[in-house]
PDB file of C-alpha atoms in Angstrom:
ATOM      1  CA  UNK A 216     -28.421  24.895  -0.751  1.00 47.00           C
ATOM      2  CA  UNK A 217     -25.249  26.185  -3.097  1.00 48.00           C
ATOM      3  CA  UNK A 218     -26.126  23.863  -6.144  1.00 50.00           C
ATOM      4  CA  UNK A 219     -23.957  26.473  -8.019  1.00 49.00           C
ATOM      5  CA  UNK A 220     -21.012  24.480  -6.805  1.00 53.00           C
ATOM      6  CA  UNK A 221     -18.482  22.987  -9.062  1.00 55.00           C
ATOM      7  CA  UNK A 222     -17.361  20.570  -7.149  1.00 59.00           C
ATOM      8  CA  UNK A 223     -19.847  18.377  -4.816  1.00 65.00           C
ATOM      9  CA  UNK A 224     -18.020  15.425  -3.001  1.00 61.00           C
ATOM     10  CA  UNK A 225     -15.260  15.692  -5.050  1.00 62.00           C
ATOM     11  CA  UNK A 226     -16.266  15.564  -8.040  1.00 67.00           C
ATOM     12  CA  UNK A 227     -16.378  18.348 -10.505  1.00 67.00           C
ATOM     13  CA  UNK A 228     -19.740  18.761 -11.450  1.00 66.00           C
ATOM     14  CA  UNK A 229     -18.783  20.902 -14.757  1.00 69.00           C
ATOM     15  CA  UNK A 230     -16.767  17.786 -16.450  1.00 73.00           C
ATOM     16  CA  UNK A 231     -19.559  15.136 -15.964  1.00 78.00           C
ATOM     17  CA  UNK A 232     -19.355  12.661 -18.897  1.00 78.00           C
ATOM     18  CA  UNK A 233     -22.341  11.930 -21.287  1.00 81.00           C
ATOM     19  CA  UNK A 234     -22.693   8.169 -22.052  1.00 83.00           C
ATOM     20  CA  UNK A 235     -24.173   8.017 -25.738  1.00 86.00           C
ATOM     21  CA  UNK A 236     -26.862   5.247 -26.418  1.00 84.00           C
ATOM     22  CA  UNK A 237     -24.579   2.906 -27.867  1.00 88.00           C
ATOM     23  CA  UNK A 238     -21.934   3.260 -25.190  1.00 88.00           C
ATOM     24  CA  UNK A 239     -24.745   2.562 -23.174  1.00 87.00           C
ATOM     25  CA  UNK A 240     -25.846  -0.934 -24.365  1.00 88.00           C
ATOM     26  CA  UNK A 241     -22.558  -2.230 -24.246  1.00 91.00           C
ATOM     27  CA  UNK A 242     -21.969  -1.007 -20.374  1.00 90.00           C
ATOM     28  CA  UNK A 243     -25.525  -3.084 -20.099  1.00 90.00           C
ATOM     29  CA  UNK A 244     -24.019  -5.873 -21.859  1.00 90.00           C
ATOM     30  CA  UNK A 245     -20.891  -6.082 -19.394  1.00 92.00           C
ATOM     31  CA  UNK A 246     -22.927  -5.061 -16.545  1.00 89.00           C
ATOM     32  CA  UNK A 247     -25.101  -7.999 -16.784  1.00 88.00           C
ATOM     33  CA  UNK A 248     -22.279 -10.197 -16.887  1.00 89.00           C
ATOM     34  CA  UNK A 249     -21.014  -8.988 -13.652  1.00 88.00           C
ATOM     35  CA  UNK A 250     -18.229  -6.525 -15.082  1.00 90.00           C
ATOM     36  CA  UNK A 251     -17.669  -4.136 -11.723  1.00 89.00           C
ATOM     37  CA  UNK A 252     -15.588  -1.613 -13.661  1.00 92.00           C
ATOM     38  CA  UNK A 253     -18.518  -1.188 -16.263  1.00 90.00           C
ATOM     39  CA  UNK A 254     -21.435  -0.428 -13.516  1.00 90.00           C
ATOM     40  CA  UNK A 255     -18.304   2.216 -12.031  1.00 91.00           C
ATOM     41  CA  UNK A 256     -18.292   3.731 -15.615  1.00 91.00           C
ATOM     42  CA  UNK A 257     -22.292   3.447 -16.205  1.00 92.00           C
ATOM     43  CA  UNK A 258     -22.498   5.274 -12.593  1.00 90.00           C
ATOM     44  CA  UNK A 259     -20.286   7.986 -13.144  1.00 89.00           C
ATOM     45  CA  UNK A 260     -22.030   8.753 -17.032  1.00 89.00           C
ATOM     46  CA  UNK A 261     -25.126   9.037 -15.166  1.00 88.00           C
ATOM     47  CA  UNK A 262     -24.373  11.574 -12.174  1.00 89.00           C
ATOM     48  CA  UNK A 263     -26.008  14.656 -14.271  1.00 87.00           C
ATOM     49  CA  UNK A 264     -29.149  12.650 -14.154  1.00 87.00           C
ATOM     50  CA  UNK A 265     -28.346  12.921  -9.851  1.00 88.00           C
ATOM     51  CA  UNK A 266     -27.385  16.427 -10.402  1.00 86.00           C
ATOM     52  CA  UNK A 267     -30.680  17.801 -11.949  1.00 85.00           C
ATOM     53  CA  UNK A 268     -32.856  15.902  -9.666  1.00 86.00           C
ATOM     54  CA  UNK A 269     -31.465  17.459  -6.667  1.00 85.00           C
ATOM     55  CA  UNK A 270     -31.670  20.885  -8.349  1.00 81.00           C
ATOM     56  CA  UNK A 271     -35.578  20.536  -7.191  1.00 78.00           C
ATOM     57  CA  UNK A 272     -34.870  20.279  -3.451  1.00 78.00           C
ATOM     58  CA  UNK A 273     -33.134  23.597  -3.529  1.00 70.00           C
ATOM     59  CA  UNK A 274     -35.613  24.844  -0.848  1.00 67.00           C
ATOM     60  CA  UNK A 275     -34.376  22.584   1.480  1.00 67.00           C
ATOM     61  CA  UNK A 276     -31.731  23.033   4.092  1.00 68.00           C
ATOM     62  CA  UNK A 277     -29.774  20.417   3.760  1.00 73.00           C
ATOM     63  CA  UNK A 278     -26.312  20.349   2.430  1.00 78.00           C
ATOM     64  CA  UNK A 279     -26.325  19.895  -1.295  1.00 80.00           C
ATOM     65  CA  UNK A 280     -22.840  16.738  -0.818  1.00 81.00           C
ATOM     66  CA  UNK A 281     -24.961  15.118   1.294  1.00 84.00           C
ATOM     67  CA  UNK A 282     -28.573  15.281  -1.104  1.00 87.00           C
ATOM     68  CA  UNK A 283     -25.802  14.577  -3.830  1.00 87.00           C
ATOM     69  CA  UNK A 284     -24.088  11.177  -1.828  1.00 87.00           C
ATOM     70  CA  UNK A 285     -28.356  10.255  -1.183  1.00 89.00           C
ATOM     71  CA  UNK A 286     -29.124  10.619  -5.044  1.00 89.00           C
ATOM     72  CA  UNK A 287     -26.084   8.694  -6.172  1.00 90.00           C
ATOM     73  CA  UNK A 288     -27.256   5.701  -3.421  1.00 90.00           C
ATOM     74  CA  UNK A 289     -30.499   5.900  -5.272  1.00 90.00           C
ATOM     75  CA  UNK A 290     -29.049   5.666  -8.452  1.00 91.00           C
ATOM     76  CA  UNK A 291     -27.228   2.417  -7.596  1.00 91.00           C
ATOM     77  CA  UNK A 292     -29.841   0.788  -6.528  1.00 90.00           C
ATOM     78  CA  UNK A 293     -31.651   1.450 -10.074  1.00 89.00           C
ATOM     79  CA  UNK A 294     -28.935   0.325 -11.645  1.00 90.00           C
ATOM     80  CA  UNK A 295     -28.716  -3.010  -9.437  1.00 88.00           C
ATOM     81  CA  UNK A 296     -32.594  -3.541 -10.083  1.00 87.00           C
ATOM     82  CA  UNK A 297     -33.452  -2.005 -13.064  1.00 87.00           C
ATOM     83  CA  UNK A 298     -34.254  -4.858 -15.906  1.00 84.00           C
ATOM     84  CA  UNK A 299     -34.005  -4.216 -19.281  1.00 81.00           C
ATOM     85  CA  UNK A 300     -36.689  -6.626 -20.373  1.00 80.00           C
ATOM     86  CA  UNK A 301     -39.128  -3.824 -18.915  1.00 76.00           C
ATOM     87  CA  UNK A 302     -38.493  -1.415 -22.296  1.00 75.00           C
ATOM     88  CA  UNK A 303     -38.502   1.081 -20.692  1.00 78.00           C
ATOM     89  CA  UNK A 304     -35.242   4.168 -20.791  1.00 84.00           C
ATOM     90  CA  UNK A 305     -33.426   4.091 -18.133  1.00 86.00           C
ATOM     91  CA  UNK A 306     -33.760   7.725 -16.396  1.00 84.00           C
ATOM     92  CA  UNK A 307     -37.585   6.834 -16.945  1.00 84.00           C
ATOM     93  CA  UNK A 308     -37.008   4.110 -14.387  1.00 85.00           C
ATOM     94  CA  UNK A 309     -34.136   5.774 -11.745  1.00 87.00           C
ATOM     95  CA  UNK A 310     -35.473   9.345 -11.288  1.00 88.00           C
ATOM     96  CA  UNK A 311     -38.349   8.283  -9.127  1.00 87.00           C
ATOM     97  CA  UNK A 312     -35.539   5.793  -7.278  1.00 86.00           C
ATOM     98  CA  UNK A 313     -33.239   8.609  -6.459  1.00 89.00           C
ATOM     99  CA  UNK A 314     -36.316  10.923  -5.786  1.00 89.00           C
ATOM    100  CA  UNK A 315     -37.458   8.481  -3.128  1.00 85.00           C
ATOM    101  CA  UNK A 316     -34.038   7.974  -1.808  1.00 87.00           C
ATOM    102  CA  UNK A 317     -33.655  11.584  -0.998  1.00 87.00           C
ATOM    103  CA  UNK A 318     -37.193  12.020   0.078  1.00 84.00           C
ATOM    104  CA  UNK A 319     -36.946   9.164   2.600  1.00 81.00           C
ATOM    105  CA  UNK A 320     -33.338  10.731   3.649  1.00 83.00           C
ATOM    106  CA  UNK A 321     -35.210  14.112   4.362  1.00 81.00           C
ATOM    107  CA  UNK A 322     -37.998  12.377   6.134  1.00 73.00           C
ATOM    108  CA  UNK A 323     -35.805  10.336   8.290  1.00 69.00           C
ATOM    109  CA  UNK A 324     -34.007  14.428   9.230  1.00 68.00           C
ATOM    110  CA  UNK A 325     -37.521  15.867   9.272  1.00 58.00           C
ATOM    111  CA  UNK A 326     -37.584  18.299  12.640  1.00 45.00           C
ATOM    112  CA  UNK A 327     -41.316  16.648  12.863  1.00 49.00           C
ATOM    113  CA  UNK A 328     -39.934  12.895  13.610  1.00 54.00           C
ATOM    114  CA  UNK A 329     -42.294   9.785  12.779  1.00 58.00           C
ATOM    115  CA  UNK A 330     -41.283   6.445  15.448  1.00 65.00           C
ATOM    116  CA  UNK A 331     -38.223   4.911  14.306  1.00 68.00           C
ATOM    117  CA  UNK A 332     -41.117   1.376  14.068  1.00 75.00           C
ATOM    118  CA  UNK A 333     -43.361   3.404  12.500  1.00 75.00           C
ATOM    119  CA  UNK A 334     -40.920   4.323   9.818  1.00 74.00           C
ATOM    120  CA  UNK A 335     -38.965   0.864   9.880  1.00 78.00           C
ATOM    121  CA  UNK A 336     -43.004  -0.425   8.703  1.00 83.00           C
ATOM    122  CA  UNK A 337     -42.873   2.139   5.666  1.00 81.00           C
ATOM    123  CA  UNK A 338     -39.870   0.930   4.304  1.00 80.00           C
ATOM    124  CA  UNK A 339     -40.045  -2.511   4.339  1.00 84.00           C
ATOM    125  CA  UNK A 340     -43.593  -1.753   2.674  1.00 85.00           C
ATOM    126  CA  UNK A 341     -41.932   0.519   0.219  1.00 85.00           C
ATOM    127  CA  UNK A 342     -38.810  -2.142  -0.696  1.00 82.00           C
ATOM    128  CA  UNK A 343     -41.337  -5.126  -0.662  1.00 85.00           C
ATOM    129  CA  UNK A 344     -43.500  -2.782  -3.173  1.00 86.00           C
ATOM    130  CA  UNK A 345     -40.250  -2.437  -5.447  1.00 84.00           C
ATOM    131  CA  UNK A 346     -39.940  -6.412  -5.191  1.00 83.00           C
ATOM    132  CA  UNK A 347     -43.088  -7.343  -6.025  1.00 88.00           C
ATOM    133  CA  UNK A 348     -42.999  -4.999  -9.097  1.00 84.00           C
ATOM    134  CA  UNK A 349     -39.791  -5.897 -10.432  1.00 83.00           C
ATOM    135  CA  UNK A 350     -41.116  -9.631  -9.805  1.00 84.00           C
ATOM    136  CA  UNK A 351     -44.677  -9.448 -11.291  1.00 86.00           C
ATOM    137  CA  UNK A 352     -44.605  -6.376 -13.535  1.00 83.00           C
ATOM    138  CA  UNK A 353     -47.593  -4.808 -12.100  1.00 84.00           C
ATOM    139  CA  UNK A 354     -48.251  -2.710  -8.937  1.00 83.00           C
ATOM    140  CA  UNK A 355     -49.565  -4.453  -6.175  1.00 86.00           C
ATOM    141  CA  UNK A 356     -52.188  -4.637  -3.881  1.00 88.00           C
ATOM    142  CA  UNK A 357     -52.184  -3.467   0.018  1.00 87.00           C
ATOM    143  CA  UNK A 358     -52.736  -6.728   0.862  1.00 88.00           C
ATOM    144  CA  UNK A 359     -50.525  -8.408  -1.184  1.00 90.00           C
ATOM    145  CA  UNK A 360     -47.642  -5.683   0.323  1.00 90.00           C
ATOM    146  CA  UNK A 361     -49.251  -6.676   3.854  1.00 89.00           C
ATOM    147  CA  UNK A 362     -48.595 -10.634   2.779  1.00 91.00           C
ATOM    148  CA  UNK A 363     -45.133  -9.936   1.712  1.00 90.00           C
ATOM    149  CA  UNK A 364     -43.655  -8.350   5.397  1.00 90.00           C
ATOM    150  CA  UNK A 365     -45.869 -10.405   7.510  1.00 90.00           C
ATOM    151  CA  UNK A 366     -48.026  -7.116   8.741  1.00 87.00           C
ATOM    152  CA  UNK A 367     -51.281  -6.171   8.861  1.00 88.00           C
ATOM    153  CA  UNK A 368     -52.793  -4.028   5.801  1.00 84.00           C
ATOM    154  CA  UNK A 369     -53.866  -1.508   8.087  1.00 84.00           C
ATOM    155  CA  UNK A 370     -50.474  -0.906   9.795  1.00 86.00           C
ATOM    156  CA  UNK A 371     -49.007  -0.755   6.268  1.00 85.00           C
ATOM    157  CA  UNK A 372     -51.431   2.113   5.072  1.00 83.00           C
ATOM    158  CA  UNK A 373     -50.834   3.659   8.452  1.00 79.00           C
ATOM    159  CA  UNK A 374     -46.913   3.685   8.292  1.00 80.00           C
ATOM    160  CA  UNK A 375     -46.957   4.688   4.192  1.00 79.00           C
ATOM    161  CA  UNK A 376     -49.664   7.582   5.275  1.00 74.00           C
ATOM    162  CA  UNK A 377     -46.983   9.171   8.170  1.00 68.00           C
ATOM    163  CA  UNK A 378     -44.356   9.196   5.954  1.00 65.00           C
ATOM    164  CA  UNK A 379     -45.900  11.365   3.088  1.00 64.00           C
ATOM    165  CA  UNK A 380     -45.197  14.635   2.301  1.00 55.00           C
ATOM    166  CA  UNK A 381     -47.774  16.462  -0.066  1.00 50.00           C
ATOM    167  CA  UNK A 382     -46.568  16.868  -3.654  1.00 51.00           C
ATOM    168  CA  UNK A 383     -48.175  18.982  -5.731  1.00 51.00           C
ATOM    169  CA  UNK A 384     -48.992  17.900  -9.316  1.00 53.00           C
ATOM    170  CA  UNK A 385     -47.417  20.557 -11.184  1.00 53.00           C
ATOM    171  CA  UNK A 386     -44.250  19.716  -9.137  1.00 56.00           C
ATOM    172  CA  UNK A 387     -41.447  19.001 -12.245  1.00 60.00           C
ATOM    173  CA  UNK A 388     -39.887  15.659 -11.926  1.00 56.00           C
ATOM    174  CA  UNK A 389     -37.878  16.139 -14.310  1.00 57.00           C
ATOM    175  CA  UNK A 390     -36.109  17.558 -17.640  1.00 56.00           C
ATOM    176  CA  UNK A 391     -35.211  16.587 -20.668  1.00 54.00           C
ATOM    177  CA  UNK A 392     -34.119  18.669 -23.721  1.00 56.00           C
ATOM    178  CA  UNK A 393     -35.999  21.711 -22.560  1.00 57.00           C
ATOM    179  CA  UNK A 394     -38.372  19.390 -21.485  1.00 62.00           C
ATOM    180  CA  UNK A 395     -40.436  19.832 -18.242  1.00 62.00           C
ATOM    181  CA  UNK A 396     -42.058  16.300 -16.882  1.00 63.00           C
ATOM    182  CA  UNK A 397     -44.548  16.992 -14.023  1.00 60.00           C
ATOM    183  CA  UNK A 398     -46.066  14.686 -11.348  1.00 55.00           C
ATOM    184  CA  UNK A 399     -49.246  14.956 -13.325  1.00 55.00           C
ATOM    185  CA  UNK A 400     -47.503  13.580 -16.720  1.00 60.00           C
ATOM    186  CA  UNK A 401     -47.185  10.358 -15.105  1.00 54.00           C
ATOM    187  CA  UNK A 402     -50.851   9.627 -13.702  1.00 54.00           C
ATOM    188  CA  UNK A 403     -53.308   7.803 -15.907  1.00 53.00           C
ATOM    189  CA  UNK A 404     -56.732   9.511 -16.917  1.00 51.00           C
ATOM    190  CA  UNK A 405     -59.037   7.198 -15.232  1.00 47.00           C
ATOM    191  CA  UNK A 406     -61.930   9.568 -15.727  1.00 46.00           C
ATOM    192  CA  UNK A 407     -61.394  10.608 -19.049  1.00 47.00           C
ATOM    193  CA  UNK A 408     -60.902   6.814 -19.824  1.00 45.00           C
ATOM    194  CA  UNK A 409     -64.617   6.840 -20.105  1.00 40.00           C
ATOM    195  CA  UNK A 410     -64.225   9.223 -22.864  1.00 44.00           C
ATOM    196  CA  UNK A 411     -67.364  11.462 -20.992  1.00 47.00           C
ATOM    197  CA  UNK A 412     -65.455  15.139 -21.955  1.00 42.00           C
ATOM    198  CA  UNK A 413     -64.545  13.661 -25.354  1.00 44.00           C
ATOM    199  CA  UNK A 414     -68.529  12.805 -25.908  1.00 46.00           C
ATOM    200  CA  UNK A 415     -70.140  16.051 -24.447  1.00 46.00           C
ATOM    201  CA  UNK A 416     -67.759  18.429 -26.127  1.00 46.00           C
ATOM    202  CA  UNK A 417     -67.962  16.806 -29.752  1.00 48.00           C
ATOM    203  CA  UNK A 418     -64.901  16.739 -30.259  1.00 62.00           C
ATOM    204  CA  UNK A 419     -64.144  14.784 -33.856  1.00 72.00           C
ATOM    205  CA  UNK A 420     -63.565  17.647 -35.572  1.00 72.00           C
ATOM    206  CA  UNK A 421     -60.693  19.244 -33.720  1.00 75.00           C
ATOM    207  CA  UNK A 422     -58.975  15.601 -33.507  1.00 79.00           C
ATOM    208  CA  UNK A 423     -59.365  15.688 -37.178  1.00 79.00           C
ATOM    209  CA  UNK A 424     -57.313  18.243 -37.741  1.00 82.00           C
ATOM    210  CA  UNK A 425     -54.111  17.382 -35.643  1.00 88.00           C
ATOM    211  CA  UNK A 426     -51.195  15.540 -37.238  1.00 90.00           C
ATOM    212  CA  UNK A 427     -51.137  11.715 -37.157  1.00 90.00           C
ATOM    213  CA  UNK A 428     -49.025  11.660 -34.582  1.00 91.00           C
ATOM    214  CA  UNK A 429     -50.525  14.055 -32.059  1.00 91.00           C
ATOM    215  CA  UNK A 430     -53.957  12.518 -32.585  1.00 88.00           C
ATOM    216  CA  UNK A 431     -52.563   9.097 -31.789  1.00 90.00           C
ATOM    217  CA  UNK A 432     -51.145  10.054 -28.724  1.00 91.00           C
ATOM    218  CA  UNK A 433     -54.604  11.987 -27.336  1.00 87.00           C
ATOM    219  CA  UNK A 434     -56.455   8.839 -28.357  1.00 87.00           C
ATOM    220  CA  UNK A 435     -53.810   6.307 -26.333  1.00 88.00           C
ATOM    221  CA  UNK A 436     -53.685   9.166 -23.450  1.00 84.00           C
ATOM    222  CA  UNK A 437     -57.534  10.218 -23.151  1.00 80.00           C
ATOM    223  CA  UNK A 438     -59.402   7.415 -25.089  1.00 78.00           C
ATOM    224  CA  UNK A 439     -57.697   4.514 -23.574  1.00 81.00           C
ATOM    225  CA  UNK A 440     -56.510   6.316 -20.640  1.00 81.00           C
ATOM    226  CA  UNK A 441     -52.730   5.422 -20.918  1.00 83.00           C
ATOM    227  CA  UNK A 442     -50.122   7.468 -19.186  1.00 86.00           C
ATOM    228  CA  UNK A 443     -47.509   9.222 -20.906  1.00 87.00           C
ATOM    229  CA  UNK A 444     -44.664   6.189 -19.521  1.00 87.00           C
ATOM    230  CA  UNK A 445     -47.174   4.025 -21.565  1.00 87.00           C
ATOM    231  CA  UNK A 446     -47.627   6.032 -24.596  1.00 89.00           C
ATOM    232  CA  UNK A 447     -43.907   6.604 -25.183  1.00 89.00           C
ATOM    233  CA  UNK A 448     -42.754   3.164 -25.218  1.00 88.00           C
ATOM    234  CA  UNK A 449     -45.833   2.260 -27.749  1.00 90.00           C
ATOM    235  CA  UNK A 450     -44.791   4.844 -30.134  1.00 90.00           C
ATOM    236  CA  UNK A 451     -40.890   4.834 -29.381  1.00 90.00           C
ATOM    237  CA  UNK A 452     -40.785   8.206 -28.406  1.00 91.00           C
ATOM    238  CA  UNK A 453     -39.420   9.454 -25.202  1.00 89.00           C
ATOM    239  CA  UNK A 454     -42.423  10.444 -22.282  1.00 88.00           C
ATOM    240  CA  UNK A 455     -40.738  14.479 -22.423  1.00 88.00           C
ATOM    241  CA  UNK A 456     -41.819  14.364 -25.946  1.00 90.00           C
ATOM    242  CA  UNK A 457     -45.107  12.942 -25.697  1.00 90.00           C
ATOM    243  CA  UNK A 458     -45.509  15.377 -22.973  1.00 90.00           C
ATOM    244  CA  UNK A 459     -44.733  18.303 -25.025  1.00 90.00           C
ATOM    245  CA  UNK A 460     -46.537  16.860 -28.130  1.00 91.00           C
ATOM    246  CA  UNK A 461     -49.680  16.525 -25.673  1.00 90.00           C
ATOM    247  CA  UNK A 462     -49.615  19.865 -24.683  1.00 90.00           C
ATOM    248  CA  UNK A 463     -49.273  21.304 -27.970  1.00 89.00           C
ATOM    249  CA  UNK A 464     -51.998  19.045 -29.183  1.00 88.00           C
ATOM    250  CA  UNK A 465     -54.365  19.604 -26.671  1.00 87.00           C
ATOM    251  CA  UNK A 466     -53.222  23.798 -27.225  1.00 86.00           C
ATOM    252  CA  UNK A 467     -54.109  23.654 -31.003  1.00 85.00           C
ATOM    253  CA  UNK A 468     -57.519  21.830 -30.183  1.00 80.00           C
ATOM    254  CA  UNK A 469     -58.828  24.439 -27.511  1.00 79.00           C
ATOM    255  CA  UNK A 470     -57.799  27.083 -29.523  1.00 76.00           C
ATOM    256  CA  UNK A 471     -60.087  25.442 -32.727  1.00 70.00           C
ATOM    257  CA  UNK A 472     -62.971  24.909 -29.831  1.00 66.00           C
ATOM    258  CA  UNK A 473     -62.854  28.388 -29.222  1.00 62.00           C
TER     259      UNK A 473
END
């Protein structure tokens, strides 16, 4: 895939604007009140955010217009959903949209096909997922997806299950200032929520001596078992940073244990 084109469906790549925060906002504020040319201009300010994503499907065959026309579907439909109420950033919120997009555009070209019903199943599970979220704030249950699409919870774990590819959890998701954010970054701790390693390794000391701010973020991340999405927004920090504070945190803390 040449993703050292300049120009991908028409659109030169090299002279992608960069919305600042405050240019931002006010898009928001016209967006919300139905202003089509702002969502045109909030679109075309975020296409680098559709150009580094599909950067990590460069092992695919598939031609790099046609992952970048799948990425920028995928970044409409964050734009159309996503609900600023959530405080959350933005990217945080569309780069797993436009990674599903593309992933359920290469699954749907996959040489190995899954039954058009079988895959018709997935996604309504998968867009009735995205409803309830958006509606209730929280994810929900199989059977509650089941309840939603009229189907049986088994046929719905069934059709979700042939549709997966494996992802590894040091796959990057994506970057931000130098930034790396892994599949991993974005799972909560549910074991070390019980705070067993923290216990059997006495670890006080070595907390003790990290700055304020990286001890509060391994106490929110491996006391309370909070994922880095989490932690960010209760510190107002972005999730690359709390990544990259976490790391170095959890560095400086082996290296004292040892």
């Amino acid at each position: 895939m040449a993703l050292y084109k300049v120009e991908i469906c028409g659109v030169n790549t090299s002279k992608l604007p960069l919305l600042k925060n405050e240019e931002k906002e006010q898009l928001w504020d016209r967006i919300d009140n139905g202003d089509t040319q702002a969502r045109e201009i909030f679109i075309k300010g975020n296409l680098r955010l559709v150009l580094s994503i599909i950067q990590r499907f460069s092992n695919s065959n598939e031609n790099v217009d046609d992952l970048f026309q799948i990425g920028c579907i995928g970044l409409m439909k964050a734009i159309d959903n996503f609900d600023r109420n959530m405080n959350v950033k933005f990217s945080t919120y569309a780069v797993p949209m436009i990674i599903g997009e593309i992933r359920r555009y290469l699954r749907d070209n996959n040489a190995i096909r899954v039954s058009r019903s079988l895959r018709d199943t997935a996604y309504k599970a998968i867009y009735a997922k995205e409803s309830l979220v958006k509606k209730n704030q929280k994810e929900p249950t199989v059977s509650e997806i089941a309840e939603e699409i009229g189907i049986e919870k088994e046929e719905v774990v069934y059709a979700l299950d042939a549709i997966q590819s494996p992802v590894s959890l040091y796959e990057p998701v994506y970057s931000e200032g130098g930034d790396t954010l892994y599949v991993m970054d974005q799972i909560s701790d549910k074991k070390n929520k019980e705070e067993n390693w923290i216990r059997n390794l006495a670890l006080s000391d070595a907390m003790d001596r990290l700055p304020e701010r990286e001890r509060n973020i391994i106490e929110l991340r491996f006391y309370k078992g909070k994922t880095q999405m989490e932690v960010a927004d209760e510190i107002g920090i972005s999730q690359a940073q709390v990544s990259r504070l976490e790391k170095n945190a959890l560095r400086s803390m082996k290296h004292y244990l040892s």
